[in-house]
Coordinates of C-alpha atoms and ligand atoms in Angstrom, one line a residue:
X1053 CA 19.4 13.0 -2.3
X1054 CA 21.4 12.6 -5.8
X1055 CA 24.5 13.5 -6.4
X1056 CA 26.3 17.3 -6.9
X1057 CA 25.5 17.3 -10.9
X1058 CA 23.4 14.9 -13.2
X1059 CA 25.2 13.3 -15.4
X1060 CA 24.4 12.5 -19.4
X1061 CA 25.7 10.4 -22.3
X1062 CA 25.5 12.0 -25.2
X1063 CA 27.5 12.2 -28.8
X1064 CA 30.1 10.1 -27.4
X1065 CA 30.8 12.4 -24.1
X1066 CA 29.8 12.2 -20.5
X1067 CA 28.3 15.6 -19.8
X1068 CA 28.3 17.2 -15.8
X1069 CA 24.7 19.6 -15.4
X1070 CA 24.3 21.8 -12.4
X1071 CA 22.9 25.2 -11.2
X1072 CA 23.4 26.8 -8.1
X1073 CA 22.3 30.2 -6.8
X1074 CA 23.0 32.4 -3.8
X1075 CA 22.4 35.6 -1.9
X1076 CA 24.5 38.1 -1.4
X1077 CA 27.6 37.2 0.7
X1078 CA 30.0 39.4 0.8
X1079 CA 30.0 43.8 0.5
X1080 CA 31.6 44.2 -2.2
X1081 CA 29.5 43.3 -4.9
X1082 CA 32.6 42.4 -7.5
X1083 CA 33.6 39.7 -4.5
X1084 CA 30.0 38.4 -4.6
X1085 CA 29.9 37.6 -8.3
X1086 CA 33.2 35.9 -8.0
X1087 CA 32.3 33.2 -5.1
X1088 CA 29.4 32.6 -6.6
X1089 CA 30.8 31.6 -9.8
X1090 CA 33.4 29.7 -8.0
X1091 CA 30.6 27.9 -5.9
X1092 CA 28.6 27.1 -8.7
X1093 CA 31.3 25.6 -11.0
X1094 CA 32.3 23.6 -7.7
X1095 CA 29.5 20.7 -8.6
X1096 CA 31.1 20.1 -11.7
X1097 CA 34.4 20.0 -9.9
X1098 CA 32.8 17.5 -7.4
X1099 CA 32.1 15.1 -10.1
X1100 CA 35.6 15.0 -11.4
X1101 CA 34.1 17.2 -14.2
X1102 CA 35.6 20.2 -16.5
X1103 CA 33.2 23.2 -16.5
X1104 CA 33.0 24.4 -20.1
X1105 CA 30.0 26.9 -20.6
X1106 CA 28.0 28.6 -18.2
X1107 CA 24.6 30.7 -18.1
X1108 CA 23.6 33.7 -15.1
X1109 CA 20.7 33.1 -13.4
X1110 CA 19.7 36.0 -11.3
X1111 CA 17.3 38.2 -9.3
X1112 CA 18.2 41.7 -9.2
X1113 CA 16.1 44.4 -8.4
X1114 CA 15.8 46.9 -11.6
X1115 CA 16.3 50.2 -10.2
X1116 CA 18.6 52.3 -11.5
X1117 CA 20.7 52.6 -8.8
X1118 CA 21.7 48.8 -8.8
X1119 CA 23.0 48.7 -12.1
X1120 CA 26.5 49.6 -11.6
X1121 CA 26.0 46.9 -8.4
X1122 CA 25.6 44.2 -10.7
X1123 CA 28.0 45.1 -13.6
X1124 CA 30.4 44.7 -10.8
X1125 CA 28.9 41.2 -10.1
X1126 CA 28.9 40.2 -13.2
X1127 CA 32.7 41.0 -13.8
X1128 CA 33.8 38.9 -10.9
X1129 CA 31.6 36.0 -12.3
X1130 CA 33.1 36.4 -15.7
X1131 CA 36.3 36.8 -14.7
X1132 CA 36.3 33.9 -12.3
X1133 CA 34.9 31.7 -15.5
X1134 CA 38.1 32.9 -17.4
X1135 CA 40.1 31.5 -14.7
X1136 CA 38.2 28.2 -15.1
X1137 CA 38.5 28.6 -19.1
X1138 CA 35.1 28.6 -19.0
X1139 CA 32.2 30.3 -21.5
X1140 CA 29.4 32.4 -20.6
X1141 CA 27.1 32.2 -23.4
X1142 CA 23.7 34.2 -21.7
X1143 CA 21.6 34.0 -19.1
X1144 CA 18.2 34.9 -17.5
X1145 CA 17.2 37.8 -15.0
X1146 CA 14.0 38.2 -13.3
X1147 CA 12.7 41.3 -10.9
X1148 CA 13.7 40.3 -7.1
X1149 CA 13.9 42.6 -4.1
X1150 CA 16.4 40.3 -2.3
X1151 CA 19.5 39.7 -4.4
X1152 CA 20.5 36.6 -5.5
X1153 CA 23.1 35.4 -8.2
X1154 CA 24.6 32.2 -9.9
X1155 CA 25.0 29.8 -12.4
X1156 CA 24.2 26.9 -14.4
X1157 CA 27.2 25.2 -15.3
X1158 CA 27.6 22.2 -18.5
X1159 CA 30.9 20.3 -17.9
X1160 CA 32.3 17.4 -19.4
X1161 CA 34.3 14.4 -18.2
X1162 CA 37.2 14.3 -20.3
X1163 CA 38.2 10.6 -19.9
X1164 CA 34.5 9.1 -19.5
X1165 CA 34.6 8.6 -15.8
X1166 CA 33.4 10.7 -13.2
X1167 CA 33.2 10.4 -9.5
X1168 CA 30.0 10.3 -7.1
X1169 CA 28.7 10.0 -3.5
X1170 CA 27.9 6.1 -4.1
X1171 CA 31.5 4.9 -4.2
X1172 CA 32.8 5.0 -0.1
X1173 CA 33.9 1.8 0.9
X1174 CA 34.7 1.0 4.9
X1175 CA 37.9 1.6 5.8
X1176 CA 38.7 4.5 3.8
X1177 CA 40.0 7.9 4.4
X1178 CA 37.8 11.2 4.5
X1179 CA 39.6 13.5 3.1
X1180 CA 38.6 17.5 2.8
X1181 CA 40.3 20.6 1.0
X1182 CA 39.1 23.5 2.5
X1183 CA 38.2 24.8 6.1
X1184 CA 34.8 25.0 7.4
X1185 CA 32.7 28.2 9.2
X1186 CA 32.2 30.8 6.4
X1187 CA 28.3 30.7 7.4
X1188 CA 29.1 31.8 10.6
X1189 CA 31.5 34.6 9.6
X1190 CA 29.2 36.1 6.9
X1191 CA 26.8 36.1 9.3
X1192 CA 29.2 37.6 11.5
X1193 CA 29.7 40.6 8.7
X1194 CA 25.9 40.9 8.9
X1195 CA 25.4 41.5 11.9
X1196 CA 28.6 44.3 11.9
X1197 CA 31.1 42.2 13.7
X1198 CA 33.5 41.2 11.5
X1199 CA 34.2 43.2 8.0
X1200 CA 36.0 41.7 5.0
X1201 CA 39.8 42.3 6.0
X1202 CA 38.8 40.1 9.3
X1203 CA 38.2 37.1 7.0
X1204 CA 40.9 37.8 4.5
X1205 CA 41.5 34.1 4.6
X1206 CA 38.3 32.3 3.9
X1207 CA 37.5 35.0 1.3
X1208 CA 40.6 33.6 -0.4
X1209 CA 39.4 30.0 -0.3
X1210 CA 35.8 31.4 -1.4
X1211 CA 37.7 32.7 -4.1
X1212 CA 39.3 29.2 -5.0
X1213 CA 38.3 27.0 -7.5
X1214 CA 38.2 23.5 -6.6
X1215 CA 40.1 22.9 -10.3
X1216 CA 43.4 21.6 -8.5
X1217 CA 41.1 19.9 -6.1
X1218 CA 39.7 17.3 -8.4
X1219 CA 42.9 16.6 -10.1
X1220 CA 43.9 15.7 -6.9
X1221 CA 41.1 13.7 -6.3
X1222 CA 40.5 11.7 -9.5
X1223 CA 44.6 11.6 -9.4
X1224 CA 44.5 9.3 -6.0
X1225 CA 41.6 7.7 -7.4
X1226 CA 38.7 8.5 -5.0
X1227 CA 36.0 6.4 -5.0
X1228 CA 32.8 8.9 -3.7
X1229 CA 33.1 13.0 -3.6
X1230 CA 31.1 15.9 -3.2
X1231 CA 31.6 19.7 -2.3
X1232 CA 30.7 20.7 1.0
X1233 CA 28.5 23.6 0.8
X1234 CA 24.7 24.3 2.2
X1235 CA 24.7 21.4 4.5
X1236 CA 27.7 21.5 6.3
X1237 CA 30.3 19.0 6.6
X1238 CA 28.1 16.4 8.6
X1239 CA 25.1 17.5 6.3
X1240 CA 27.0 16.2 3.2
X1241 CA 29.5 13.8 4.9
X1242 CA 25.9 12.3 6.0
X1243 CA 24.7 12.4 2.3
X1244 CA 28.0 10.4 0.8
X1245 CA 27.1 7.9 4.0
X1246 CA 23.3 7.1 2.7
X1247 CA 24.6 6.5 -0.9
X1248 CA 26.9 4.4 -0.5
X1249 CA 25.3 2.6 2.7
X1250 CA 28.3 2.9 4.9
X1251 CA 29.1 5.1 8.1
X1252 CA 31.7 7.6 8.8
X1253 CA 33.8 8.7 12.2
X1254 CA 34.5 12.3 12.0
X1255 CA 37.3 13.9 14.4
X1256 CA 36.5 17.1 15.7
X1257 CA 39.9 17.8 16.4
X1258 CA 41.4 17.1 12.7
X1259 CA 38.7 19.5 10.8
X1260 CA 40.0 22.7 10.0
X1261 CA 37.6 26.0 11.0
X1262 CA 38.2 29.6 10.6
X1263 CA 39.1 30.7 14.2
X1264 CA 36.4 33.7 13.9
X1265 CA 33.7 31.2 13.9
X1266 CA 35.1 29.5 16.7
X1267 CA 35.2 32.4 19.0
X1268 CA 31.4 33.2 17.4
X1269 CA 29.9 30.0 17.7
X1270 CA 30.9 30.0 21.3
X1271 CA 28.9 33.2 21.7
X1272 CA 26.1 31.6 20.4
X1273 CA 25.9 33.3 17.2
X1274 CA 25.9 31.7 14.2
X1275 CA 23.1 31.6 11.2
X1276 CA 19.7 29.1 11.7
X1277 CA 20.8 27.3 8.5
X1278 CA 23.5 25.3 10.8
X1279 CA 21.0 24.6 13.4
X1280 CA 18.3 23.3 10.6
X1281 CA 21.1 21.2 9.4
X1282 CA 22.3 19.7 12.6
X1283 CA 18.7 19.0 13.0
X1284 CA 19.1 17.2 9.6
X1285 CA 21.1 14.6 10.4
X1286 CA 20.6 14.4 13.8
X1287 CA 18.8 11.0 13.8
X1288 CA 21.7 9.5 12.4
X1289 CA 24.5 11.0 14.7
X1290 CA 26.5 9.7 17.3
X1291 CA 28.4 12.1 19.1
X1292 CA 29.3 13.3 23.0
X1293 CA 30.6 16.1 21.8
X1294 CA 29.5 19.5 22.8
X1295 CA 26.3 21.4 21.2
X1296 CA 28.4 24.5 19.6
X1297 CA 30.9 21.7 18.2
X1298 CA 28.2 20.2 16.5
X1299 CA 26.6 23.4 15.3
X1300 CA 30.8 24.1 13.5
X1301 CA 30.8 21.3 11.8
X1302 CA 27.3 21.8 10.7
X1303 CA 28.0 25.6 9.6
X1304 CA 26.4 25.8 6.2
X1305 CA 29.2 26.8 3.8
X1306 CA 29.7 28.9 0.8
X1307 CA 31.7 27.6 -1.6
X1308 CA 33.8 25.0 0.0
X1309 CA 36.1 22.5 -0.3
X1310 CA 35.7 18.9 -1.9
X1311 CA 35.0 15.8 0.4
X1312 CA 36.4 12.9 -0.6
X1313 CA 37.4 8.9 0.6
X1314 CA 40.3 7.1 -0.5
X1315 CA 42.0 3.8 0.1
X1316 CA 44.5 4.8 3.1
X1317 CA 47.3 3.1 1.1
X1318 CA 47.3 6.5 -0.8
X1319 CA 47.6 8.6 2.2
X1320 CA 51.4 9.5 1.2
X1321 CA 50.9 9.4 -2.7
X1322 CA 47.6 11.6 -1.9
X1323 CA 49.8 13.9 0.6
X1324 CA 52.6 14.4 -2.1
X1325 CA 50.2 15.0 -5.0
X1326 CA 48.5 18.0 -2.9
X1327 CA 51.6 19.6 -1.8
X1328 CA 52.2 19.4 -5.9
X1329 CA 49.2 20.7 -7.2
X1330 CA 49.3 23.3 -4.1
X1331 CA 45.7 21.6 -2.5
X1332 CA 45.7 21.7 0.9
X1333 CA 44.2 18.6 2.5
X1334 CA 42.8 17.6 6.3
X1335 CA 42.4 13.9 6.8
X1336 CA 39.0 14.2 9.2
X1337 CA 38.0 10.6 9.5
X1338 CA 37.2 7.2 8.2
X1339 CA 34.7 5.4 6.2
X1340 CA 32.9 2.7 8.7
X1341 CA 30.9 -0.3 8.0
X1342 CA 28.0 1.0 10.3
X1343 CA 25.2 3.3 9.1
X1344 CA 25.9 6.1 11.2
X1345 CA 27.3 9.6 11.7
X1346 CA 30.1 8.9 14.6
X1347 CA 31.6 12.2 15.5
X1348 CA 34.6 12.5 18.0
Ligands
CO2151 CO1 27.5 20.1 -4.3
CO2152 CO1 25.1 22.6 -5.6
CO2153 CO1 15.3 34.7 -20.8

């Protein structure tokens, strides 16, 4: 697997390409639009890109009746893209009985250089930005067990651009990155491993999760997409750790946080520069010259 966006020389600028569309996650249809966006500009992001112009790709169904549902959507994507000063210049829809809404996103890199999953080196810190679980708690809301005041919090960082995050990022100089999204953490922790042909030792106990999932998770409840992704890298994990540990950290997320490794002599500089730019940062494990998933 590639990286989070293709990347293109052209006319003297390095351009960032991605797309990225989801179902519905959250009631309130305004809320929807808005993560989305924010999940499909995180690629760029990811890349140590700008986002710059953006088209909607989406599936509605054309009745009536969900018109006014996806105004609403479309005015939390747009205004989301204002927030990330970028352009929506059009888009396609098509006829689709199950929802689904996002974006293709062009960014640029303004300095030439841009950052991918190739670059970990042993030795290294893994460093992530935002907690992990919110597959489990939307799947939570679906099933009528949590509603959206519940999970004020990871509706917030939903709601957060990764923007700041990247500074931060290309600031300390991170040599590999990605978002961590579909896959889970060990599902793209794992991906940034195979491209740049090290390992990685993960600590359970330093990875942030939304308590909520916890508690859910230990019910046994929790959406087949962290199962299928456990299953994913399962060949290549080492780990004594409990099953519904496992299935946390391989909770597929919507729009999360960036992952990223960086020489540990920048642990303070990297430290001072989030409290700065207002990132928060979790330091969940090392870079390690095997070629293997170690979680503790
Ligand atoms: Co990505
Ligand atoms: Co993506
Ligand atoms: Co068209």
């Amino acid at each position: 697997m590639g990286d989070d966006a293709g990347v293109y020389e052209y006319g003297g600028a390095v351009w960032v390409h991605t797309v990225d569309f989801i179902t519905p996650v959250l009631n309130d249809p305004y809320l929807w639009g808005a993560v989305s966006a924010t999940n499909s500009l995180s690629d760029v992001y990811a890349m140590g890109g700008v986002p710059v112009s953006a088209l909607a790709v989406v599936g509605f169904n054309n009745c009536d009746l969900e018109v006014d549902v996806f105004k609403e959507v479309m005015r939390g994507a747009v205004d989301k893209l204002r927030e990330a000063k970028t352009v929506l210049l059009g888009g396609h829809t098509i006829d689709d009985k199950e929802p689904k809404f996002g974006l293709a996103v062009a960014g640029v890199c303004p300095d030439g250089r841009y950052v991918t999953q190739s670059g970990a080196r042993p030795g290294q810190l893994v460093v992530l930005t935002k907690p992990i679980g919110t597959g489990v708690l939307i799947k939570g809301m679906k099933e009528g067990l949590l509603n959206e005041e519940d999970i004020a919090e990871a509706v917030e960082n939903m709601l957060t651009l990764n923007d700041r995050a990247s500074e931060l990022m290309k600031s300390v100089e991170a040599t590999a990155c990605t978002d961590v999204t579909g896959f889970g953490l060990l599902g793209h922790a794992w991906n940034v491993c195979k491209n740049s042909e090290v390992g990685m030792r993960i600590h359970f106990e330093n990875v942030p999760i939304y308590p909520q999932a916890v508690e859910l998770v230990k019910k046994k409840l929790f959406p087949k997409g962290a199962s299928d992704n456990l299953n994913f890298v399962y060949r290549h994990l080492r780990s004594e750790l409990e099953h519904w540990k496992l299935i946390l950290l391989s909770d597929p997320v919507t729009s999360g946080g960036l992952l990223f490794t960086v020489d540990r002599d920048k642990r303070e500089e990297l430290e001072g520069k989030a409290k700065e730019l207002g990132v928060k940062v979790w330091i969940v494990g090392e870079v390690t010259g095997s070629s293997e998933l170690e979680v503790l």
